[in-house]
Short mmCIF file of C-alpha atoms and ligand atoms in Angstrom, two decimals:
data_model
loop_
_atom_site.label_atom_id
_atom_site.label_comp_id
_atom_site.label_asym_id
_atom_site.label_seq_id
_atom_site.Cartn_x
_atom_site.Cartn_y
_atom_site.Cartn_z
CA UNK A 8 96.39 100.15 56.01
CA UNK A 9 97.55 102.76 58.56
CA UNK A 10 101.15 103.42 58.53
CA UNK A 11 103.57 102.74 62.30
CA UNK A 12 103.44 106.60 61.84
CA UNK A 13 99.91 107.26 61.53
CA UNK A 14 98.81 105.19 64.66
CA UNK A 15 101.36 106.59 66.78
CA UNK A 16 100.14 110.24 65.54
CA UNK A 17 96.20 109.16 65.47
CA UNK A 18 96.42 107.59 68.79
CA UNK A 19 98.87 108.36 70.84
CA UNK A 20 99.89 111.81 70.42
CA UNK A 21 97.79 113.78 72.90
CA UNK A 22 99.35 117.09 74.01
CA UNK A 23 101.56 116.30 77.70
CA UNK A 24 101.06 119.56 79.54
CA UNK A 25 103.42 118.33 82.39
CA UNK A 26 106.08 117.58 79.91
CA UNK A 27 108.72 119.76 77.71
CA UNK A 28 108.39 117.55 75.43
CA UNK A 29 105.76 114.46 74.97
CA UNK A 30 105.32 112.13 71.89
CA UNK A 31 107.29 113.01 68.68
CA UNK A 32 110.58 113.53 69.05
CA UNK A 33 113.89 111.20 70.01
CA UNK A 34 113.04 111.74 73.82
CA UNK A 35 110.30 112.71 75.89
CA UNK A 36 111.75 115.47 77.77
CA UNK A 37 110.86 115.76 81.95
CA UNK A 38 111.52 118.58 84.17
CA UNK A 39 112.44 117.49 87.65
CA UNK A 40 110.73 118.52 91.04
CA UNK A 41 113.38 119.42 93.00
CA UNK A 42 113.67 117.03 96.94
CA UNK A 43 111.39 114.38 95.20
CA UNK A 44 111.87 110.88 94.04
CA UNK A 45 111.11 109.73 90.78
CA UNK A 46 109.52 106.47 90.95
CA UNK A 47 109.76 103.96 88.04
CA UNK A 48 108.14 100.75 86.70
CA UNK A 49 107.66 98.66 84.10
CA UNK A 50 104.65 95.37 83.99
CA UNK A 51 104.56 93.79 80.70
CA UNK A 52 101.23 91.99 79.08
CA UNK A 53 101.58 89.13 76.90
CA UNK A 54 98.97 87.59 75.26
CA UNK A 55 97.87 84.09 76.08
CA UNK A 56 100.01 84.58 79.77
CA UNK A 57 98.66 87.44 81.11
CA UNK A 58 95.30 87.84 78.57
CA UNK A 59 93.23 85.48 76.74
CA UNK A 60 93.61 86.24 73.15
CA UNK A 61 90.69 87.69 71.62
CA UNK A 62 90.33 90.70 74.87
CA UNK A 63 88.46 93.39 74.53
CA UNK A 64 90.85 96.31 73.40
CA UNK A 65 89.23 98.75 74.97
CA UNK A 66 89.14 96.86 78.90
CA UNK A 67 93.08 95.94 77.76
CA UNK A 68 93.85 99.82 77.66
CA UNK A 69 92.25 100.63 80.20
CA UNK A 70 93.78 97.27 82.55
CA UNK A 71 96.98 97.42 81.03
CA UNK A 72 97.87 100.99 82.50
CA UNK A 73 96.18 100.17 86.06
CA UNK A 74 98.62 97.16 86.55
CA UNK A 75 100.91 99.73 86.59
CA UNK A 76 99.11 102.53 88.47
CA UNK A 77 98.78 99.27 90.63
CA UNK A 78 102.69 99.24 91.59
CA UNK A 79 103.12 103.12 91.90
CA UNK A 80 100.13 102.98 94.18
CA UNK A 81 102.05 99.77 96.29
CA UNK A 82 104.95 102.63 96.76
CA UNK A 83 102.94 105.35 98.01
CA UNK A 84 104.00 107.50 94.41
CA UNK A 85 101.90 109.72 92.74
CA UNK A 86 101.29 108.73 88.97
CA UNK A 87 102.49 111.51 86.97
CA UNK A 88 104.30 110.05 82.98
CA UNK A 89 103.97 106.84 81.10
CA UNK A 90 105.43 105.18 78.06
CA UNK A 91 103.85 102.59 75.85
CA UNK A 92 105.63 99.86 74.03
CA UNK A 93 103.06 98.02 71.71
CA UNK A 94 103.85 95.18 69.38
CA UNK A 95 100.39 94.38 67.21
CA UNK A 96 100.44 91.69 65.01
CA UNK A 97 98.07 94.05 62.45
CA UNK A 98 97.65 97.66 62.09
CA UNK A 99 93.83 96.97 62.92
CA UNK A 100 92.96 100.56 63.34
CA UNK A 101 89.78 99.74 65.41
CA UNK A 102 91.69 97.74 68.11
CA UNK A 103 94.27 100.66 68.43
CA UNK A 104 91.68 103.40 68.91
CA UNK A 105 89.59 101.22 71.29
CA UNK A 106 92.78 100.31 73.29
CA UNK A 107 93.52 104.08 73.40
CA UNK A 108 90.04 105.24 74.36
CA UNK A 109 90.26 102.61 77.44
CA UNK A 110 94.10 103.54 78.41
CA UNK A 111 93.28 107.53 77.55
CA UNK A 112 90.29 106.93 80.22
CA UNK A 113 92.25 105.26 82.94
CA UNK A 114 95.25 108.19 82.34
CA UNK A 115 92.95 111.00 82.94
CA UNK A 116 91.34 109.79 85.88
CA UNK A 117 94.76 109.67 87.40
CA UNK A 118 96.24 111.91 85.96
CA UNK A 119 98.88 110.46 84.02
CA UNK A 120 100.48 111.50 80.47
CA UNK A 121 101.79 109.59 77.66
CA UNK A 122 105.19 110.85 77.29
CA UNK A 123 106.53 107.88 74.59
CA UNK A 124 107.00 104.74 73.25
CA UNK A 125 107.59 102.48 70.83
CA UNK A 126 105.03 100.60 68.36
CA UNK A 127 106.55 97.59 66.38
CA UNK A 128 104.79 94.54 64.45
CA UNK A 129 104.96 91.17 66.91
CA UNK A 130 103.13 89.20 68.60
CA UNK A 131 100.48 91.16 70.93
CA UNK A 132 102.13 92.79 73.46
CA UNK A 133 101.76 95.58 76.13
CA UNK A 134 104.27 97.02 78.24
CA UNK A 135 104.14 100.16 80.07
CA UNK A 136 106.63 102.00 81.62
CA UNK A 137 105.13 104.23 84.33
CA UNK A 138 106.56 107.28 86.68
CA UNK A 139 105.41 108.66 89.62
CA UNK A 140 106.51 111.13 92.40
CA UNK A 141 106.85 111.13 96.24
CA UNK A 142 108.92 112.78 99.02
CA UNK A 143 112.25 111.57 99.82
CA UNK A 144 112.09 108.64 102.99
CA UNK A 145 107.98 108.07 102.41
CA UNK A 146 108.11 105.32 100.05
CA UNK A 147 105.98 102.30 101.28
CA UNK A 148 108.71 100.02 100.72
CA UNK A 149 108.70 95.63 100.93
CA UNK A 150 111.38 96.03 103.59
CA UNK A 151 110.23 97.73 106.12
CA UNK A 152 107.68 95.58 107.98
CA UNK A 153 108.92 95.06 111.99
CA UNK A 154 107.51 92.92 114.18
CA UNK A 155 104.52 93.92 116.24
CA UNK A 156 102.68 95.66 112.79
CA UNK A 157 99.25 94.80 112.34
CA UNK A 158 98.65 93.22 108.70
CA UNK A 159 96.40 95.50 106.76
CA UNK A 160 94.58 94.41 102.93
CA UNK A 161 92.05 96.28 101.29
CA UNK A 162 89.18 95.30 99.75
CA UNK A 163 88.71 91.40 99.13
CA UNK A 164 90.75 88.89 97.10
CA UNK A 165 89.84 86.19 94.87
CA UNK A 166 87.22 87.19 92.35
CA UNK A 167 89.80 87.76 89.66
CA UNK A 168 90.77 84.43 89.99
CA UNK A 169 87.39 83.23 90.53
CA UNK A 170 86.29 85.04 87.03
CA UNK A 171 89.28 83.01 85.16
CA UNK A 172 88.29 79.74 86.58
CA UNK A 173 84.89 80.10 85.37
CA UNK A 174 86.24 81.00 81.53
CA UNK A 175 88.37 78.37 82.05
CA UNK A 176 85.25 75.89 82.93
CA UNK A 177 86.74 74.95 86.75
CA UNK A 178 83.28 76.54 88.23
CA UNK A 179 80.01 77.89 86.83
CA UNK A 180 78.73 81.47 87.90
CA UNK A 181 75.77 83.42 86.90
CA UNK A 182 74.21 85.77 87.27
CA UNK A 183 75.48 89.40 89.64
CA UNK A 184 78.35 87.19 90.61
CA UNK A 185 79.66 86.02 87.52
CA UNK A 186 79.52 89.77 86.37
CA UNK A 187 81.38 91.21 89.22
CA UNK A 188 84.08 88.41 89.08
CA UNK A 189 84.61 88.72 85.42
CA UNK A 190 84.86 92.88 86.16
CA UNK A 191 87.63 92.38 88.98
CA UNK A 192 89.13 90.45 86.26
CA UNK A 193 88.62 92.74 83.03
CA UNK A 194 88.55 96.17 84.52
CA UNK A 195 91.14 96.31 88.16
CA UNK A 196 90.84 99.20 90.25
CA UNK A 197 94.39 100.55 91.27
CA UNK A 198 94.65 101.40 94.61
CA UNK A 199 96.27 105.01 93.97
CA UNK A 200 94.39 106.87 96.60
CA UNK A 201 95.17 104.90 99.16
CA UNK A 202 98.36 104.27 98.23
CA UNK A 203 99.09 107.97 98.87
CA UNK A 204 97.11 108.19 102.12
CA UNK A 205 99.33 105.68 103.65
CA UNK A 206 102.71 107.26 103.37
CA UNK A 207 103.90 108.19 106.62
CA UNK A 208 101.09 105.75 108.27
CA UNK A 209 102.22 102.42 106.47
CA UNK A 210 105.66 100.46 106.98
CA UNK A 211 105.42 98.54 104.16
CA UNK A 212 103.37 97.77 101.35
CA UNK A 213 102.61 95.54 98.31
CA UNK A 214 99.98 94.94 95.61
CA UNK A 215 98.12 91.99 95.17
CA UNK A 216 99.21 90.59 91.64
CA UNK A 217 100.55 86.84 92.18
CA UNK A 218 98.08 85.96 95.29
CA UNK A 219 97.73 87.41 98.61
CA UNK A 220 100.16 84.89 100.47
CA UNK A 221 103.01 84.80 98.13
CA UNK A 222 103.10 88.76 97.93
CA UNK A 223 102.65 88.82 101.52
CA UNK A 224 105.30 86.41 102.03
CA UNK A 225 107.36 89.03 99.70
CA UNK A 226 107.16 91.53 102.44
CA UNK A 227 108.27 88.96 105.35
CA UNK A 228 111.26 87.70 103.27
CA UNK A 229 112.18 91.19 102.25
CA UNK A 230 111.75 92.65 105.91
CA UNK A 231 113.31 89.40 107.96
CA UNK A 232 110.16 88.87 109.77
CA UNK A 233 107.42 86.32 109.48
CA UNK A 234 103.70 86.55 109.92
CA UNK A 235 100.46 84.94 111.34
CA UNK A 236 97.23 85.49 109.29
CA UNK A 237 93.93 84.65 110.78
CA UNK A 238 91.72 82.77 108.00
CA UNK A 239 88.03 83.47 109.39
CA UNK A 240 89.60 87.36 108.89
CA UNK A 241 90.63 87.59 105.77
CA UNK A 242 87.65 89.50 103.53
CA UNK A 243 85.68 87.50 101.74
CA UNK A 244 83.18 89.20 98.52
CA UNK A 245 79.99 87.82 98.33
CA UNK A 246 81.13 85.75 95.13
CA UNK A 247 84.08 83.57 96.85
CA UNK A 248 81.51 83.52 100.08
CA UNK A 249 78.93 82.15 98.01
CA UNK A 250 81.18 79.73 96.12
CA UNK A 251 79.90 76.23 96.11
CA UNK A 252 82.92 74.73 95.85
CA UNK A 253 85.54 75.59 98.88
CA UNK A 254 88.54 74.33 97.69
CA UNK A 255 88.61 76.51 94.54
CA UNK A 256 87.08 79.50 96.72
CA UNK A 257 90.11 78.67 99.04
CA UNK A 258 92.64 78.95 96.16
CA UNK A 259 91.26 82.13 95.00
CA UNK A 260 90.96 83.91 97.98
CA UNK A 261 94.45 82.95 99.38
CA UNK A 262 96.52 82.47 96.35
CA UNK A 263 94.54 83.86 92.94
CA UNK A 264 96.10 87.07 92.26
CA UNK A 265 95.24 89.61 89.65
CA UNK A 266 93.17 91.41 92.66
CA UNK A 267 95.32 94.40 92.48
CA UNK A 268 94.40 95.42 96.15
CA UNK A 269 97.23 96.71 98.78
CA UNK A 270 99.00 94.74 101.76
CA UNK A 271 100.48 96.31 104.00
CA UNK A 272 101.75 96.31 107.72
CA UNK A 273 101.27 99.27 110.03
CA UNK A 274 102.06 99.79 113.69
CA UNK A 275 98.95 99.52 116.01
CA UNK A 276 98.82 103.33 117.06
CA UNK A 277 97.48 103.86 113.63
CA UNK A 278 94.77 101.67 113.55
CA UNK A 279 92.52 105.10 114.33
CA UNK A 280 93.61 107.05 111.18
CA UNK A 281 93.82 103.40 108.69
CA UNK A 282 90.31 103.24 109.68
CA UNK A 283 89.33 106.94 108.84
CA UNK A 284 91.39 106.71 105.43
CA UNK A 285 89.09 103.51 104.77
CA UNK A 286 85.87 105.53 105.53
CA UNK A 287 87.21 108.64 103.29
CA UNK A 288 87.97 106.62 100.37
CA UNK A 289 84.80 104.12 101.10
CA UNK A 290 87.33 101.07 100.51
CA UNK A 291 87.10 97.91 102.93
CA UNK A 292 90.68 97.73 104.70
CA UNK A 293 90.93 94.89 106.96
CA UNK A 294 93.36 93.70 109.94
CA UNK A 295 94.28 90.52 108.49
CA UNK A 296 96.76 89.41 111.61
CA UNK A 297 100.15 90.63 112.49
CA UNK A 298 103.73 90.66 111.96
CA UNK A 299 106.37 88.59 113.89
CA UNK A 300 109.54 87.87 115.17
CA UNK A 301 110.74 84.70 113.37
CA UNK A 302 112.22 83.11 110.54
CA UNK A 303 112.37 85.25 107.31
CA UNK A 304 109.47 84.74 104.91
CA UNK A 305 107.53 81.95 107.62
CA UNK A 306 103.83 82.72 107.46
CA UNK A 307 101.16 80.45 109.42
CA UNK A 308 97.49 80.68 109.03
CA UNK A 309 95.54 80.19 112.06
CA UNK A 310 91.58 79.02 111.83
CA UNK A 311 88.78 80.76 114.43
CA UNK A 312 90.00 78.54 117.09
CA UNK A 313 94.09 79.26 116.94
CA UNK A 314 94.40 76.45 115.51
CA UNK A 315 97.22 75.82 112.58
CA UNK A 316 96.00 75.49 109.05
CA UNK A 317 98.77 73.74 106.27
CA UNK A 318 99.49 76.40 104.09
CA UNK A 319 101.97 77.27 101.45
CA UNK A 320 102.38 80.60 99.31
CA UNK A 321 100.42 78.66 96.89
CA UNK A 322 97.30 78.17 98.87
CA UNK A 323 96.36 75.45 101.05
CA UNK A 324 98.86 72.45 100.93
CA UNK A 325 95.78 69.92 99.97
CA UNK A 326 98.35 67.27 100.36
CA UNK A 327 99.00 68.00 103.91
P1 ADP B 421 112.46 106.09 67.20
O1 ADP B 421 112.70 105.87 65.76
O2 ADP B 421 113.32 107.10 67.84
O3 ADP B 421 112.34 104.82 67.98
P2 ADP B 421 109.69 106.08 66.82
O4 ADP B 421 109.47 106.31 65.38
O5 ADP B 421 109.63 104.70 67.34
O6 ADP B 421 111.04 106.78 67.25
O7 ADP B 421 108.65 106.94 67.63
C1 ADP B 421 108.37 108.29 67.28
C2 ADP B 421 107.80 108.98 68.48
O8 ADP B 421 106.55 108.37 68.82
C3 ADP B 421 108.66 108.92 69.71
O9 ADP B 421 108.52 110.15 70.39
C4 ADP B 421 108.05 107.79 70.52
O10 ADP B 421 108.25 108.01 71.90
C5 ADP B 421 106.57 107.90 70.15
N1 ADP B 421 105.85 106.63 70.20
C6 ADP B 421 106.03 105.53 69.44
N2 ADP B 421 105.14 104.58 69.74
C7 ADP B 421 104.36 105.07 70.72
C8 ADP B 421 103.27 104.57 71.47
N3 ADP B 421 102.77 103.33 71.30
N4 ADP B 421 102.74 105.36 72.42
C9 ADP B 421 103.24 106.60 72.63
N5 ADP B 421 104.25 107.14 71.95
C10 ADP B 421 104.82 106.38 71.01
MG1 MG B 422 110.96 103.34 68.05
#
């Protein structure tokens, strides 16, 4: 049986070239950039809540690091140092170096370095503490949506959500789309690029974690604004379009989460260059509707003809 020690050295300890000082002593030590902001999270993954036990170690690495990617890309940040705070109920040696291989993968790609951590015995869980980087007054911040902004989301929401139901026997899918759903589940792409792209351009942004209206609705209660969304806009993949049934499709789409894609609000004059950074990267980003003056946090979905839908952060109201 591998020792706390010998994990931590085995896996872990991969030389931090950004760093003074990476994995192995009492601190990690950082030098600073001087006139730039450190930015700083921490998402946690529990098993049974936020994975189904039994995950594949190596998609859990890999997923478990681009949560957080996920939030430094919803602040415009570039990912620079992360820290890792495991609790395994085992020292199964196997599920550590596949969990490593998929988080090592997802690191490089973004260039981030394990600086630290902490690796205990407990009940599986994963929580990452990750830093990033961006000028002073750029961050793409909840607050600062104004009324007038177009409402922007990239790629399409709903498949992750989609994927669950059908482990969770709510729907049956085969075939290309059951594959992609369970991959927009498994293995999230964080939006780091664009992220980046958009500071300066965007007013405010947010990931997509808890459903595209609640974390929308985030943005209008933090800004003081509220919205109107067009439904026949919103952007649809070819799973949730080809969904038979449309109440769950609905759900997904509108209230799923996990999709890890970007909201955010804009000002019209930049519709040009939002349109060019969506060509560059080859992402879909689509104008979802607009920001308004109104009551904090009120957000009302309009179908193709203008017409009100019932809606609440949850999804349609079906009791409406
Ligand atoms: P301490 O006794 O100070 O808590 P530990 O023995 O927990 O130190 O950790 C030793 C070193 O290994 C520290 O530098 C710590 O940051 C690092 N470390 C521990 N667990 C992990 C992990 N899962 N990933 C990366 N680094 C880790
Ligand atoms: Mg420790």
């Amino acid at each position: 049986m591998a020792s706390e020690f010998d994990l931590i050295h085995r896996y872990f300890q991969r030389p931090a070239a950004s760093a003074v000082l990476g994995v192995g002593d009492d601190c990690a030590l950082l030098p600073q950039r001087v006139g730039m902001l450190l930015a700083v999270s921490t998402d946690m993954l529990v098993e049974g809540r936020h994975f189904l036990p039994g995950a594949d170690a190596e998609k859990l690495g890999a997923k478990s690091l681009a949560v957080n990617l996920s939030d430094l890309a919803a602040m415009g940040a570039d990912p620079r140092w992360a820290t890792l705070a495991l609790a395994l109920p085992a020292a199964d040696e196997a599920w550590v170096a596949a969990f490593a291989r998929g988080f090592f993968a997802m690191a490089a790609r973004f260039g981030v370095e394990l600086i630290g951590g902490d690796t205990t015995r407990g009940p599986l869980c994963i929580s990452i503490t990750i830093m990033g980087e961006l000028p002073p007054g750029l961050a793409l911040r909840r607050d600062g949506a104004q009324a007038g902004d177009d409402i922007w989301v990239s790629g399409s929401s709903g498949d992750a959500a989609l994927g669950l139901a059908h482990l969770a026997g709510r729907v049956r899918l085969e075939g290309e789309q059951l594959e992609s759903c369970l991959a927009r589940l498994h293995t999230p792409e964080p939006r780091v690029d664009l992220g980046g792209r958009l500071r300066g351009i965007a007013r405010s942004a947010i990931d997509i974690s808890d459903g595209l209206l609640a974390d929308i609705g985030h943005i209008l209660e933090q800004s003081g604004v509220a919205a109107e969304l067009h439904y026949d806009a919103l952007p649809r993949s070819a799973s949730i379009a080809a969904c038979a049934d449309d109440v769950l499709s609905a759900d997904c789409l509108l209230a799923g989460g996990d999709d890890y894609e970007l909201a955010f609000t804009a000002p019209p004059f930049h519709r040009g260059e939002i349109e060019a950074i969506g060509d560059d990267l080859d992402l879909r980003l689509t104008r979802i509707g607009m920001i308004v003056a109104g009551e904090a946090g009120r957000l009302s979905l309009r179908d193709s003809a203008g017409k009100p839908m019932p809606v609440a952060r949850t999804g349609f109201d079906h009791f409406a």
